[in-house]
Amino acid sequence: MAALPSVAQDWCGSDHYHEQNMKDPATRAAYEAEQLKFDQVAQDFLHQGSRDVDIIPVVFHVIHDNGVGNISRDQLLDGIDVLNEDFRRTNQDASNTRSVFLPFAVDSEIEFRIAQLDPDGNCTDGVNRINSGLTNSADNDVKGLSRWPSNMYMNVWVVENINSASVNGIILGYAQFPGSGSWNNYGIVIRNDRLGRIGTAATNDGRTFTHEVGHCLNLLHTFQSGCGGSCSISGDRVCDTPPVDQSTQGCNPNQNLCSNDVSGPSAYTTDVPDQIENYMSYDDCQNMYSAGQKARMKAALSNYSQLRDLVSASNLAATGTDGNDVLCAADFNTEFTTICVGEAIRFNDQSYNGQTTWNWNFPGGFPSTSTQEDPLIVYNTPGIYDVSLTVGNGVNTTGESKQGYIKVLPSPGFYLPYQEGFESTSIADGEWIISSPNGGAEFKQTNAGAATGLYSIRIDNYNGFDGDMDELASSSFDLSTMTFANLEFKMAYATRTGAEADRLWLSVSTDCGENWQLRWAGAGAAMATAPPHSNSFSPTASEWNTITVPLTSNFLRENFRFRFEFESGGGNNLYIDDINITGTFNPVPILLYPPDASPAEAPDVTLDWKAVIGADFYEYQLDTDPGFVSPNLVSGTLAALGPDPSQADTEIPVNGLTPGQLYYWRVRATQNGAPFSWSNTWVFTVDPNGVGFNELAEEKLNLGVFPNPTSDESFVRFNLDQSSEVRLELIDLMGRQLMIPVTGTQLSAGEHQYRINASELPDGVYLVQLTVGDQQFHQKLVVH
């Protein structure tokens, strides 16, 4: 076996773990003798030509630490895709194989399929998920957490990282050679960021998996025995892969570390460069297995009884990998289950196996039903919504319904001021999202202690378990009317012995929880507000601290949320009470509608703006002159009623505006008789036809664009009452045409939906222009 690299690098740990299995001299001698016999068997296979394709069932054991490393099934399936592309030589970079090696680059005639039946014959998606800290610095110890019979499945243990203490570098994965140790340990251990090409492995090519599976099928490294004296006993003992003196990790086409490539029964008549494109090298341009390597793998599948069973027809039927899909479970997921009004969610089908039809139901969503595999749905009303899915394969169907799966929060959020003392009868009444990702002791209302009043919220950590992670997340708030804010809360906490590592984090989000930023953290004795308690801690009035977290201007946005996360370290209880958002409010109104630069408003329009906290009156002006000095000036005042945006004090209807006319408008607040500064001046144009596009489109077409605003994609929806010629295009405010999803096409009566790809557009306001016959309609699209 090759020596360990002298320079720190990323590498395969198979040799290292093989050496551990070979510590007993007698075991090593028996294994080496067996390999000499195996070499001859492999030579015999080399001359047998094409053979049947062998199918290998695969099961993944995903070892995660409280969700860290719990990668998606899609990423695991992508790892299977990489294997099949590489082993069947359908990989896109196969054309990069250099001409000198092209005659030897072959389809290995080996395929991999994820298991559909478990060892007891029950339906499975081929993935076992285990929560364990062993995923960190993993070793063979993870194999005892979950394993299936190795004569039925190729076991793959997916971990966060691998114990690399004994090597000079980082181990990315390792495999056990067949016959080199207990078959209970046969399989692959691999880091989750090296499996597949998506998710945690998005920056990698997935070839670590290909490399390690090669070892499982008895392939050696191309540099295994150095240059040696004969191709059949040096390098990887395969004569169409030239021996290499040592591992390399570059991609140097001129590299040639051994000059004896023609020694022994070589496939070459002259010295050739190193085969850096071989999957069993460490080089960065891998794209091939050779005919000799194929023969060696086929020999392994035939020579070892355990592997003969693995690929047998009876085992393929027993594991559900014989090509007859077993449709046995419907399931789905989303990246987020809590969103704000107007946002869209992509639902991902996770059913198994072999589904070909999908029937979704989304009460409260648009559209409310779908037959797409992974539909995009928008929710326009706050609430808690069920989702259901029925899948079929043309023979049978199965379904799944998730109650209260989607929580839709108000947008732009609850208005300020805000205070929460947890005195109401329930804390999960639409304003809080409570979760315990690994089933710990979740946040609950309690009367065991309060900073004020009778109640607070508590984590019963005294009866919890190390590693429990629990979350308390707020609803959405509109902080855009503030110039400075503090988020305050009161906390009571005691350790049990003084040495625990309980931790609390406070994070905030300005995009309704899609992304979070840490703003405060506390841990163990450093955040204690009381002495250690050997019993379950209940705070007295003096055992509360007030935590103040400043929120700078970049956090003062619509759809603001905050979240507490508590991780148990085996300590004591934690209490939270009296959460407040306080600060300085902007005395200048923020305008809402009509939006700035709106091109086709109705002649009867309602001006709308956000409330100013503390205002007594609002003064508004509307004019055809930007200086607000023309005879057409419309102005007036409204008495301020308070911060509630649903009240009529921030809206004023203006009727009978001139079609085609450009109008300017602004608002200012007055307090104690003194006016504040005017707001920004916004401009809009009245529709030349005298009817606003919003009203006309809503009445005639139910024209809608969602999600809106967007940074990625939106969908245009409309309904035709009769078959019509339709043109759909996206234009900017200068009238320039950007894209045409529908070009003068005759569409049938009914509902239609088209995708707008906005991912490459600059931020700004655009118009979706729909032409139906000789009528033209518009909707605004905001890209941010």
Coordinates of N, CA and C in Angstrom, one line a residue, residues 369-477:
T369 N -55.0 24.4 -6.7 CA -54.6 23.0 -7.1 C -53.5 23.1 -8.1
S370 N -52.9 21.9 -8.3 CA -51.8 21.8 -9.3 C -51.6 20.4 -9.6
T371 N -51.2 20.1 -10.9 CA -50.8 18.8 -11.3 C -49.3 18.8 -11.6
Q372 N -48.6 19.9 -11.3 CA -47.1 19.9 -11.5 C -46.4 19.0 -10.5
E373 N -45.2 18.6 -10.8 CA -44.4 17.8 -9.8 C -44.0 18.7 -8.7
D374 N -43.4 19.9 -9.0 CA -42.9 20.8 -7.9 C -43.5 22.2 -8.1
P375 N -44.7 22.4 -7.8 CA -45.4 23.7 -8.1 C -44.9 24.9 -7.2
L376 N -45.1 26.1 -7.8 CA -44.8 27.3 -7.0 C -46.2 27.9 -6.7
I377 N -46.4 28.2 -5.4 CA -47.7 28.6 -4.9 C -47.5 29.9 -4.1
V378 N -48.4 30.9 -4.3 CA -48.3 32.1 -3.6 C -49.5 32.2 -2.6
Y379 N -49.3 32.8 -1.5 CA -50.4 33.0 -0.5 C -50.6 34.5 -0.2
N380 N -51.8 34.9 -0.3 CA -52.1 36.4 -0.3 C -52.9 36.8 1.0
T381 N -53.2 35.8 1.9 CA -53.9 36.1 3.1 C -53.2 35.5 4.3
P382 N -53.0 36.2 5.4 CA -52.4 35.6 6.6 C -53.3 34.4 7.1
G383 N -52.6 33.4 7.7 CA -53.3 32.3 8.2 C -52.5 31.1 8.3
I384 N -53.1 30.0 8.7 CA -52.4 28.7 8.8 C -53.1 27.8 7.8
Y385 N -52.4 27.1 6.9 CA -53.0 26.4 5.8 C -52.5 24.9 5.7
D386 N -53.5 24.0 5.4 CA -53.2 22.6 5.1 C -52.7 22.5 3.7
V387 N -51.9 21.4 3.5 CA -51.5 21.0 2.1 C -51.6 19.5 2.0
S388 N -52.1 19.1 0.8 CA -52.2 17.7 0.6 C -51.7 17.3 -0.8
L389 N -51.2 16.1 -1.0 CA -50.7 15.6 -2.3 C -51.1 14.2 -2.5
T390 N -51.6 13.9 -3.7 CA -51.9 12.5 -4.1 C -51.0 12.2 -5.3
V391 N -50.2 11.1 -5.3 CA -49.4 10.7 -6.4 C -49.8 9.4 -6.9
G392 N -49.6 9.2 -8.2 CA -49.9 7.9 -8.8 C -48.9 7.5 -9.8
N393 N -48.9 6.2 -10.2 CA -48.0 5.7 -11.2 C -48.7 5.0 -12.4
G394 N -50.0 5.3 -12.5 CA -50.8 4.7 -13.6 C -51.5 3.4 -13.1
V395 N -51.1 2.9 -12.0 CA -51.6 1.6 -11.5 C -52.3 1.9 -10.1
N396 N -51.6 2.5 -9.2 CA -52.2 2.8 -7.9 C -51.8 4.2 -7.5
T397 N -52.5 4.7 -6.4 CA -52.2 6.0 -5.9 C -52.0 6.0 -4.4
T398 N -51.4 7.0 -3.9 CA -51.2 7.1 -2.4 C -51.1 8.6 -2.1
G399 N -51.5 9.0 -0.9 CA -51.5 10.4 -0.6 C -51.0 10.8 0.7
E400 N -50.8 12.1 0.9 CA -50.3 12.6 2.2 C -50.9 14.0 2.4
S401 N -51.4 14.2 3.6 CA -51.9 15.5 4.0 C -51.2 16.0 5.2
K402 N -50.8 17.3 5.2 CA -50.1 17.9 6.4 C -51.0 19.1 6.9
Q403 N -51.5 18.9 8.1 CA -52.4 19.9 8.7 C -51.5 21.1 9.2
G404 N -52.0 22.3 8.9 CA -51.4 23.5 9.4 C -49.9 23.6 9.0
Y405 N -49.6 23.1 7.8 CA -48.2 23.0 7.3 C -47.6 24.4 7.0
I406 N -48.4 25.3 6.4 CA -47.9 26.6 6.0 C -48.5 27.7 6.9
K407 N -47.6 28.5 7.4 CA -48.0 29.6 8.2 C -47.7 30.9 7.4
V408 N -48.7 31.7 7.2 CA -48.5 32.9 6.4 C -48.7 34.1 7.3
L409 N -47.7 34.9 7.4 CA -47.7 36.1 8.3 C -48.1 37.3 7.6
P410 N -48.6 38.3 8.3 CA -49.0 39.6 7.6 C -47.8 40.3 7.0
S411 N -48.1 41.0 6.0 CA -47.0 41.9 5.3 C -47.6 43.2 5.0
P412 N -46.9 44.3 5.4 CA -45.5 44.4 5.8 C -45.3 44.1 7.3
G413 N -46.3 43.6 8.0 CA -46.1 43.2 9.4 C -47.0 44.0 10.4
F414 N -47.0 43.5 11.6 CA -47.7 44.2 12.7 C -47.1 45.6 12.9
Y415 N -48.0 46.6 13.2 CA -47.5 48.0 13.4 C -47.0 48.1 14.8
L416 N -46.2 49.2 15.0 CA -45.6 49.5 16.4 C -46.5 50.5 17.1
P417 N -46.3 50.7 18.4 CA -45.4 50.1 19.3 C -45.8 48.6 19.6
Y418 N -44.8 47.8 20.1 CA -45.0 46.4 20.3 C -44.5 46.1 21.7
Q419 N -45.4 45.2 22.4 CA -45.0 44.7 23.8 C -45.6 43.4 23.9
E420 N -44.9 42.4 24.4 CA -45.4 41.1 24.7 C -45.0 40.6 26.1
G421 N -46.0 40.4 26.9 CA -45.8 39.9 28.3 C -46.2 38.5 28.5
F422 N -46.7 37.8 27.5 CA -47.2 36.4 27.5 C -48.3 36.2 28.5
E423 N -49.1 37.3 28.7 CA -50.3 37.1 29.6 C -51.5 36.6 29.0
S424 N -51.5 36.4 27.7 CA -52.7 35.8 27.0 C -52.7 34.3 27.2
T425 N -53.8 33.7 26.9 CA -54.0 32.3 27.3 C -53.1 31.4 26.4
S426 N -52.7 31.9 25.2 CA -51.9 31.0 24.4 C -50.8 31.9 23.7
I427 N -49.6 31.3 23.6 CA -48.6 32.1 22.9 C -48.5 31.6 21.4
A428 N -49.2 30.6 21.0 CA -49.1 30.1 19.6 C -50.4 30.5 18.9
D429 N -50.9 31.7 19.1 CA -52.2 32.1 18.6 C -52.1 32.9 17.3
G430 N -51.0 32.7 16.6 CA -50.8 33.4 15.3 C -49.7 34.4 15.3
E431 N -49.1 34.7 16.5 CA -48.0 35.7 16.6 C -46.7 35.0 16.9
W432 N -46.7 33.7 17.2 CA -45.4 33.0 17.5 C -45.4 31.7 16.8
I433 N -44.1 31.3 16.4 CA -43.9 30.0 15.8 C -42.9 29.3 16.8
I434 N -43.4 28.2 17.3 CA -42.6 27.4 18.3 C -42.2 26.1 17.6
S435 N -40.9 25.8 17.7 CA -40.5 24.5 17.1 C -39.4 23.9 18.0
S436 N -39.3 22.6 17.9 CA -38.3 21.8 18.6 C -37.7 20.8 17.6
P437 N -36.7 21.2 16.8 CA -36.3 20.4 15.6 C -36.0 19.0 15.9
N438 N -35.4 18.7 17.1 CA -35.1 17.3 17.5 C -35.9 16.8 18.6
G439 N -37.1 17.3 18.8 CA -38.0 16.8 19.8 C -37.7 17.1 21.2
G440 N -37.1 18.3 21.5 CA -36.7 18.6 22.8 C -37.8 19.2 23.6
A441 N -37.5 19.9 24.7 CA -38.5 20.5 25.6 C -38.8 21.9 25.0
E442 N -39.9 22.1 24.3 CA -40.1 23.3 23.6 C -40.5 24.5 24.5
F443 N -40.4 25.7 24.0 CA -40.9 26.9 24.7 C -42.4 26.8 25.1
K444 N -42.7 27.0 26.4 CA -44.1 27.0 26.8 C -44.4 28.1 27.8
Q445 N -45.6 28.5 27.8 CA -46.1 29.5 28.7 C -46.1 28.9 30.1
T446 N -45.7 29.7 31.2 CA -45.6 29.2 32.5 C -46.0 30.2 33.5
N447 N -46.5 29.8 34.7 CA -46.7 30.7 35.8 C -45.7 30.4 36.9
A448 N -44.6 29.7 36.6 CA -43.6 29.4 37.6 C -42.7 30.6 37.9
G449 N -42.9 31.7 37.2 CA -42.1 32.9 37.4 C -42.3 33.9 36.3
A450 N -42.4 35.2 36.6 CA -42.6 36.2 35.7 C -41.9 37.5 36.1
A451 N -41.4 38.2 35.1 CA -40.8 39.5 35.4 C -41.9 40.5 35.8
T452 N -43.0 40.5 35.1 CA -44.2 41.3 35.5 C -45.4 40.4 35.2
G453 N -46.5 40.7 35.8 CA -47.7 39.9 35.6 C -47.6 38.5 36.2
L454 N -48.3 37.6 35.6 CA -48.4 36.2 36.2 C -47.6 35.2 35.3
Y455 N -47.4 35.5 34.0 CA -46.8 34.5 33.1 C -45.6 35.0 32.4
S456 N -44.8 34.0 32.0 CA -43.6 34.2 31.1 C -43.6 33.0 30.2
I457 N -42.5 32.9 29.5 CA -42.3 31.7 28.6 C -41.0 31.0 29.1
R458 N -41.1 29.7 29.1 CA -40.0 28.9 29.7 C -39.5 27.8 28.8
I459 N -38.2 27.5 28.9 CA -37.7 26.2 28.5 C -37.5 25.3 29.7
D460 N -38.1 24.2 29.8 CA -38.0 23.3 30.9 C -36.7 22.5 30.7
N461 N -35.6 23.2 30.8 CA -34.3 22.6 30.5 C -33.8 21.7 31.6
Y462 N -34.3 21.8 32.8 CA -34.0 20.9 33.9 C -34.3 19.5 33.6
N463 N -35.4 19.3 32.9 CA -35.8 18.0 32.5 C -35.5 17.7 31.0
G464 N -34.7 18.5 30.4 CA -34.3 18.4 29.0 C -33.1 17.4 28.9
F465 N -32.6 17.4 27.7 CA -31.5 16.6 27.3 C -30.4 17.4 26.6
D466 N -29.1 17.0 26.9 CA -28.0 17.6 26.2 C -28.3 17.6 24.7
G467 N -28.0 18.7 24.0 CA -28.1 18.8 22.6 C -29.5 19.2 22.1
D468 N -30.5 19.2 23.0 CA -31.8 19.7 22.5 C -31.7 21.1 22.0
M469 N -32.4 21.4 20.8 CA -32.4 22.7 20.2 C -33.9 23.1 20.1
D470 N -34.2 24.3 20.6 CA -35.6 24.8 20.6 C -35.6 26.2 20.1
E471 N -36.7 26.5 19.4 CA -36.8 27.9 18.8 C -38.2 28.5 19.2
L472 N -38.1 29.8 19.3 CA -39.3 30.7 19.5 C -39.1 31.8 18.5
A473 N -39.9 31.9 17.5 CA -39.8 32.9 16.4 C -41.0 33.8 16.4
S474 N -40.8 35.1 16.2 CA -41.9 36.0 16.2 C -42.7 36.0 14.9
S475 N -43.8 36.7 14.9 CA -44.4 37.0 13.6 C -43.7 38.2 12.9
S476 N -44.3 38.8 11.9 CA -43.6 39.9 11.2 C -44.0 41.3 11.7
F477 N -43.1 42.2 11.6 CA -43.4 43.6 12.1 C -42.9 44.6 11.0

